[in-house]
mmCIF file of C-alpha atoms in Angstrom:
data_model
loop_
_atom_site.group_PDB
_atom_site.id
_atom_site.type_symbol
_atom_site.label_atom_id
_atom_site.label_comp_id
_atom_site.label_asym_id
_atom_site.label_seq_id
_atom_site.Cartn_x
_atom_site.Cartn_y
_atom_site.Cartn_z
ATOM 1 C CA UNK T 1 96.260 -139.364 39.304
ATOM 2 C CA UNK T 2 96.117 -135.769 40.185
ATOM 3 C CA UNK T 3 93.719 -133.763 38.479
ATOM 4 C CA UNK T 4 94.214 -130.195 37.146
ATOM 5 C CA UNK T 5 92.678 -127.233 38.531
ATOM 6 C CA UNK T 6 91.077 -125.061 35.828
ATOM 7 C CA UNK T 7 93.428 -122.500 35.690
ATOM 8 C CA UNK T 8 96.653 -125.641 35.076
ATOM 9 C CA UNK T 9 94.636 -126.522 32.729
ATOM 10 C CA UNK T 10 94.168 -123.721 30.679
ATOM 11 C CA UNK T 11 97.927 -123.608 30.714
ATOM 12 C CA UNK T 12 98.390 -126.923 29.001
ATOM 13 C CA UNK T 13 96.149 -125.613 26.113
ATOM 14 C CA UNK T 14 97.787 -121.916 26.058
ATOM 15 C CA UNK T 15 100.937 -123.881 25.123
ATOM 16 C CA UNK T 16 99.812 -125.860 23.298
ATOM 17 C CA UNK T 17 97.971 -123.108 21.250
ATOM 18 C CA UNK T 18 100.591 -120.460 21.173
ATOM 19 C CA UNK T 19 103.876 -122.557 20.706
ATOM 20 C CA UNK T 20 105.585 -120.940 17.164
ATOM 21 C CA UNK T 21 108.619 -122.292 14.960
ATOM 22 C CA UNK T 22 110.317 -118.811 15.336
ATOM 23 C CA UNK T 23 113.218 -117.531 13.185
ATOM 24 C CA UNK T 24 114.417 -114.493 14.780
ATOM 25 C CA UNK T 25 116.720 -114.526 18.035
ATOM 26 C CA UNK T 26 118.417 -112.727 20.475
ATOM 27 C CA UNK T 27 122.435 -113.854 21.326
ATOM 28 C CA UNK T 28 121.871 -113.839 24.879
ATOM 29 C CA UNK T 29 123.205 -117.650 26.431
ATOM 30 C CA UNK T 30 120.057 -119.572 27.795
ATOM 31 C CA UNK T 31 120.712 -120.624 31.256
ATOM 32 C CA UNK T 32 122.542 -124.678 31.355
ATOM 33 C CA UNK T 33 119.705 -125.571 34.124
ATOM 34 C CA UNK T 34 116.930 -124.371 31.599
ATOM 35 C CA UNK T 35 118.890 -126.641 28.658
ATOM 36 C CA UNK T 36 118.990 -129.669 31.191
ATOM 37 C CA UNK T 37 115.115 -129.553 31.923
ATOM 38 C CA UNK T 38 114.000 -128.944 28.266
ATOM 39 C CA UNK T 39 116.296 -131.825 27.518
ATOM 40 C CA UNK T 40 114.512 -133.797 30.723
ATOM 41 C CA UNK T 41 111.436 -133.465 28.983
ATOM 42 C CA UNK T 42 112.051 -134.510 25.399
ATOM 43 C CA UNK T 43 113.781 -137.638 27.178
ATOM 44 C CA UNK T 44 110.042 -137.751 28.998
ATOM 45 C CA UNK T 45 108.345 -138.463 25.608
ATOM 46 C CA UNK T 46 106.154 -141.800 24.854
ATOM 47 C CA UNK T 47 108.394 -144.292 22.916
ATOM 48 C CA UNK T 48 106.881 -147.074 21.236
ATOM 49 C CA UNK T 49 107.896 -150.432 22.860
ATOM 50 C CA UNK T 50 110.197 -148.111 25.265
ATOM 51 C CA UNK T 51 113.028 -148.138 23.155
ATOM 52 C CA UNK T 52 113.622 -143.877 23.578
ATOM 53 C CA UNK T 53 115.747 -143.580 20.634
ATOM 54 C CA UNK T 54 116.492 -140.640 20.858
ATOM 55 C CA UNK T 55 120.062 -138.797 20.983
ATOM 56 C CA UNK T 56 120.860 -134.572 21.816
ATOM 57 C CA UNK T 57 123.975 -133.105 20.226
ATOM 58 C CA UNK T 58 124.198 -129.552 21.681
ATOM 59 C CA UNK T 59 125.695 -127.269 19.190
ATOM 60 C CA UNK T 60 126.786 -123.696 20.274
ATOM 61 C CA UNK T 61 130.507 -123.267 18.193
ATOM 62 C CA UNK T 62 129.909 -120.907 15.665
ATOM 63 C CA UNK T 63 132.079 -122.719 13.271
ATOM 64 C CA UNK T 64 129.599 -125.184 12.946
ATOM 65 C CA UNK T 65 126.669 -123.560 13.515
ATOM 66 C CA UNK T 66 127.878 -121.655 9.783
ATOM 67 C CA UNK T 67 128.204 -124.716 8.705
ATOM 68 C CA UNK T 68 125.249 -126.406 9.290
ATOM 69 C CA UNK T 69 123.280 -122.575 8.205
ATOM 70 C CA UNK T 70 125.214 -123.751 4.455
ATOM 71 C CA UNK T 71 123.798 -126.926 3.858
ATOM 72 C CA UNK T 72 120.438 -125.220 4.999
ATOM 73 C CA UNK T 73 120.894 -122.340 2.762
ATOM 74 C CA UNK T 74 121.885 -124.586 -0.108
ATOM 75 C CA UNK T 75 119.103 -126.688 -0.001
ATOM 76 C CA UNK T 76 116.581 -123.766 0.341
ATOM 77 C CA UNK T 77 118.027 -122.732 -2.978
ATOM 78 C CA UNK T 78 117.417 -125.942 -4.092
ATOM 79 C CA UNK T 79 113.899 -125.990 -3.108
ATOM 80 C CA UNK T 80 112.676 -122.730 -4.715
ATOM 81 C CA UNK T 81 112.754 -123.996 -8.085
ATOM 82 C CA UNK T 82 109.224 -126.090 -7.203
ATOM 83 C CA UNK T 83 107.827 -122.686 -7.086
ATOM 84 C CA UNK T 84 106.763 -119.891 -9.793
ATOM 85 C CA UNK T 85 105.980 -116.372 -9.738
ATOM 86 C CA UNK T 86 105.305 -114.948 -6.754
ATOM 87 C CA UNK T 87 105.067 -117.900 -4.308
ATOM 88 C CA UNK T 88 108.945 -118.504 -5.363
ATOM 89 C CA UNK T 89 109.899 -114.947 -4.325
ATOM 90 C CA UNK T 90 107.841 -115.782 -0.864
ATOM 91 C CA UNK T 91 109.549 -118.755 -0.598
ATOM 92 C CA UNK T 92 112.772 -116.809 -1.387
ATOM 93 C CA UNK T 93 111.992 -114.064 1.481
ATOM 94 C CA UNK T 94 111.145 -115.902 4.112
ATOM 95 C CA UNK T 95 113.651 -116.764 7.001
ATOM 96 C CA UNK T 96 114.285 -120.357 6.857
ATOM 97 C CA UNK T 97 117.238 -120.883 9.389
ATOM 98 C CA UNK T 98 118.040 -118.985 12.511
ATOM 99 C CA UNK T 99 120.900 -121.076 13.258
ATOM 100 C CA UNK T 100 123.923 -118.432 13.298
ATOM 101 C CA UNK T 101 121.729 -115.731 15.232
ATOM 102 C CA UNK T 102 120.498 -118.504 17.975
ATOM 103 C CA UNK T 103 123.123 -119.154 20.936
ATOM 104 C CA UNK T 104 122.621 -122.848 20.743
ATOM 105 C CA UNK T 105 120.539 -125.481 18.131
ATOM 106 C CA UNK T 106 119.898 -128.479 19.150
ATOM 107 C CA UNK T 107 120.489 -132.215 16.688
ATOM 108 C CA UNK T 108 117.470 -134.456 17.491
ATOM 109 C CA UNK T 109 118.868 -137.476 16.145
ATOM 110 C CA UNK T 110 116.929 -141.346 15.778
ATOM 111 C CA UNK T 111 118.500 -144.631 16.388
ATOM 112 C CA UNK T 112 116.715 -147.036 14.337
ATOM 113 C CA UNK T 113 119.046 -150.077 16.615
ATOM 114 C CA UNK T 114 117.767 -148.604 20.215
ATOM 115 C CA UNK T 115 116.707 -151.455 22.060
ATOM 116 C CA UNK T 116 117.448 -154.615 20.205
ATOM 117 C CA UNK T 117 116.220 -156.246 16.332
ATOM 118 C CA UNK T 118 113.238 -156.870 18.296
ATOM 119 C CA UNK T 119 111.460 -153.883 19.939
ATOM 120 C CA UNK T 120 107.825 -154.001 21.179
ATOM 121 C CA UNK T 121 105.312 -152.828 18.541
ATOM 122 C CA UNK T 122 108.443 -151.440 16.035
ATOM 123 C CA UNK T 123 108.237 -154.919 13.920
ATOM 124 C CA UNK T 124 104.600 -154.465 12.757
ATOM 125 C CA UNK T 125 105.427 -150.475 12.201
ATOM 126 C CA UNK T 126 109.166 -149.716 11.567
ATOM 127 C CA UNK T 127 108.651 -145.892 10.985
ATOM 128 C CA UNK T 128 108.048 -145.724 15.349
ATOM 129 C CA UNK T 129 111.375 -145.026 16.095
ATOM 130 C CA UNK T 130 110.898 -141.287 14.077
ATOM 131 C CA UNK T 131 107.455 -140.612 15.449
ATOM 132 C CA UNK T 132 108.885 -141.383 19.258
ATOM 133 C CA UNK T 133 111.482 -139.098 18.346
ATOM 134 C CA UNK T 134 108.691 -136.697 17.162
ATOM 135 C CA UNK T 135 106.728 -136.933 19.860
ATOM 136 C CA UNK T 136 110.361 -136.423 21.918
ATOM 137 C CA UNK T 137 111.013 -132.790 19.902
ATOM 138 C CA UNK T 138 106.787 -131.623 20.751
ATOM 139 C CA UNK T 139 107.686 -132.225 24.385
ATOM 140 C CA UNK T 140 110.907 -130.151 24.070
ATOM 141 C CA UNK T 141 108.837 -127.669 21.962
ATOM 142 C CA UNK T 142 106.216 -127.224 24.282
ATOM 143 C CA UNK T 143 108.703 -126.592 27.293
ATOM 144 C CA UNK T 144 110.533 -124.322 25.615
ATOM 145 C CA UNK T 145 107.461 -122.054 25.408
ATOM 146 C CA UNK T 146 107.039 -122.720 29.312
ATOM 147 C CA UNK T 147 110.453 -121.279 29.459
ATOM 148 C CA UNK T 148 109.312 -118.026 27.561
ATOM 149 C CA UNK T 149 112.129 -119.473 25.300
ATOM 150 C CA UNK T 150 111.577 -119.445 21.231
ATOM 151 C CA UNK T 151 112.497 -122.503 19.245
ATOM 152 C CA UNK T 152 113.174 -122.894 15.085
ATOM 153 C CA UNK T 153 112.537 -126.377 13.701
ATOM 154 C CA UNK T 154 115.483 -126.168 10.401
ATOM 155 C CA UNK T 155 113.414 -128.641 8.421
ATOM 156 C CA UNK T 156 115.539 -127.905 5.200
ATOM 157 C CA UNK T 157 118.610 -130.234 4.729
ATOM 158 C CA UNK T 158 120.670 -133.073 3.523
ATOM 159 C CA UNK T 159 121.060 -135.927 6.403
ATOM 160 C CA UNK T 160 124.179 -136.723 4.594
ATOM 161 C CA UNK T 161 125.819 -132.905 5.314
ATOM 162 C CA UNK T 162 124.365 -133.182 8.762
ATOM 163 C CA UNK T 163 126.104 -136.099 9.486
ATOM 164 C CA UNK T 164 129.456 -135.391 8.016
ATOM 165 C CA UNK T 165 129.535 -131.694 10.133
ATOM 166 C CA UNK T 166 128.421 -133.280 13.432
ATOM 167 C CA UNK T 167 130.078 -136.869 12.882
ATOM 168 C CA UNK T 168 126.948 -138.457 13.464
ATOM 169 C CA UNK T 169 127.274 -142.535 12.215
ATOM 170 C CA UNK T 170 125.760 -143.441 9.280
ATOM 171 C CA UNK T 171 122.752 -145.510 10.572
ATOM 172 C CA UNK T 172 121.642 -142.853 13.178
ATOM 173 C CA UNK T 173 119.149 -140.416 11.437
ATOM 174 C CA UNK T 174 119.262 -136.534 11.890
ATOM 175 C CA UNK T 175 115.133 -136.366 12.350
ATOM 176 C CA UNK T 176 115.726 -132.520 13.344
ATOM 177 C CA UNK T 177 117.500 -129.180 13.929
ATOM 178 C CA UNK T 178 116.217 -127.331 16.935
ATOM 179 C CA UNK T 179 117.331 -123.619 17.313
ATOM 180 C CA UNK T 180 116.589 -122.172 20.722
ATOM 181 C CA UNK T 181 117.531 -118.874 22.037
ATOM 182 C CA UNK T 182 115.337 -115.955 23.176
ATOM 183 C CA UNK T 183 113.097 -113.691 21.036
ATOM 184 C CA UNK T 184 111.857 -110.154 20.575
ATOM 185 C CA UNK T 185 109.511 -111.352 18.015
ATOM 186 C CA UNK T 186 107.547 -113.887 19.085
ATOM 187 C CA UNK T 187 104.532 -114.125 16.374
ATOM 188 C CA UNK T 188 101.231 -113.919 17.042
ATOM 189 C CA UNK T 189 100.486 -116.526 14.447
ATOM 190 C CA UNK T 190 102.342 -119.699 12.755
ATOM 191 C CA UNK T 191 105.041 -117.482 9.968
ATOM 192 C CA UNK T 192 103.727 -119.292 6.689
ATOM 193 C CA UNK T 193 99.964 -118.311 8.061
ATOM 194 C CA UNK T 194 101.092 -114.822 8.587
ATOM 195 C CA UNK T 195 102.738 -115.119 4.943
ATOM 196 C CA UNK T 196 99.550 -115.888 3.286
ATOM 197 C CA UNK T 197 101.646 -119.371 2.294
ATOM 198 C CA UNK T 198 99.233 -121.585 3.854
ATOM 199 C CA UNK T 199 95.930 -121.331 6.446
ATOM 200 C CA UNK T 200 94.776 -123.704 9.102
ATOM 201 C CA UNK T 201 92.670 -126.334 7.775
ATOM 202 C CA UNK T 202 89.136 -126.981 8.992
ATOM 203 C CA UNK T 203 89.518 -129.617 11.966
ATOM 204 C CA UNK T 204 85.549 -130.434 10.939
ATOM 205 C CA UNK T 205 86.592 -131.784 7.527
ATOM 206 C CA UNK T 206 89.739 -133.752 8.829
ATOM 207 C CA UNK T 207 87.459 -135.610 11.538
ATOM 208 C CA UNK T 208 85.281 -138.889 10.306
ATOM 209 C CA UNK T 209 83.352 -141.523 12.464
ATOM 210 C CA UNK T 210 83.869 -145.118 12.237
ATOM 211 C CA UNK T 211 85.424 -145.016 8.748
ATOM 212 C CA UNK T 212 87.231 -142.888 6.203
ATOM 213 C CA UNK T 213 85.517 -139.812 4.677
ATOM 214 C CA UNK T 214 82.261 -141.041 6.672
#
């Protein structure tokens, strides 16, 4: 094993630290050889039992990139009635989808069948397959920063409309929606913190010895 120097390591943590879902790009093309690494390093990720289920649809036509900003728009709409008052009009106002503005998004997709009926740790917890896919989109996340690249998670969406735009079958899942483009407003802090939506959490009350709450 090769062991970081101090200041590699304090690069791991600076991305780690300062990655940000981002909503705002730039229409400049990101360079194929940066795509094909950031893609090299989702396909990188841990997998439970090795089954990598993961799949990449690159999407840069703008007829369905407006397409896929619809059902995004429609089920933001959708959402806002769970909110009153002034958190509704926040909820309203904030940018939820940069996909017509970024020159490519990326479809994270999950196939529960990678690898067999019978995949290596999968039958005692079936819900694997999404968090190696997860852990797939951080590595792609965190590279993209490396890049000086800025990258949207579109977390609002039916799988069903997904599917039918991008003619995805009906047993792969759509976990995600990655837009990726360059910025000239890269924020400082996570956009729902800087919103007053939400603040971090204390990591002291979410850490217990030994047994829950203990």
């Amino acid at each position: 094993m090769k062991f970081f120097s101090e200041e590699e390591k304090q690069a791991v943590y600076q991305t780690i630290f300062n990655r940000r879902d981002v909503r705002s790009f730039r229409s400049d093309p990101v360079p194929s050889e940066i795509i094909d690494r950031l893609l090299n390093a989702a396909h990188h990720a841990p997998s439970v039992g090795f089954m990598q289920p993961w799949n990449f649809i690159i999407i840069t036509s703008a007829e369905k990139k407006d397409r896929l900003a619809w059902a995004a728009e429609k089920e933001r709409k959708a959402l806002a009635i769970h909110y009153e008052g002034e958190k509704e009009t926040k909820f309203l106002r904030l940018k939820v989808e940069g996909i017509k503005e970024a020159p490519l998004t990326i479809c994270v997709t999950c196939d529960p069948t990678q690898g067999g009926a019978h995949v290596l740790g999968r039958n005692s917890i079936p819900e694997t397959d999404m968090l190696s896919t997860a852990c797939a989109i951080q590595n792609m996340w965190l590279a993209s920063y490396a890049e000086g690249l800025a990258m949207g998670w579109v977390s609002f969406y039916k799988k069903n409309d997904v599917r039918n735009i991008l003619k995805i079958p009906p047993h792969i899942d759509p976990i995600a929606l990655l837009s990726l483009g360059y910025t000239d407003n890269y924020p400082e802090k996570p956009i729902l913190e800087s919103a007053n939506w939400e603040k971090r959490q204390s990591l002291q009350d979410r850490v217990f010895y030994n047994e829950w709450k203990n």
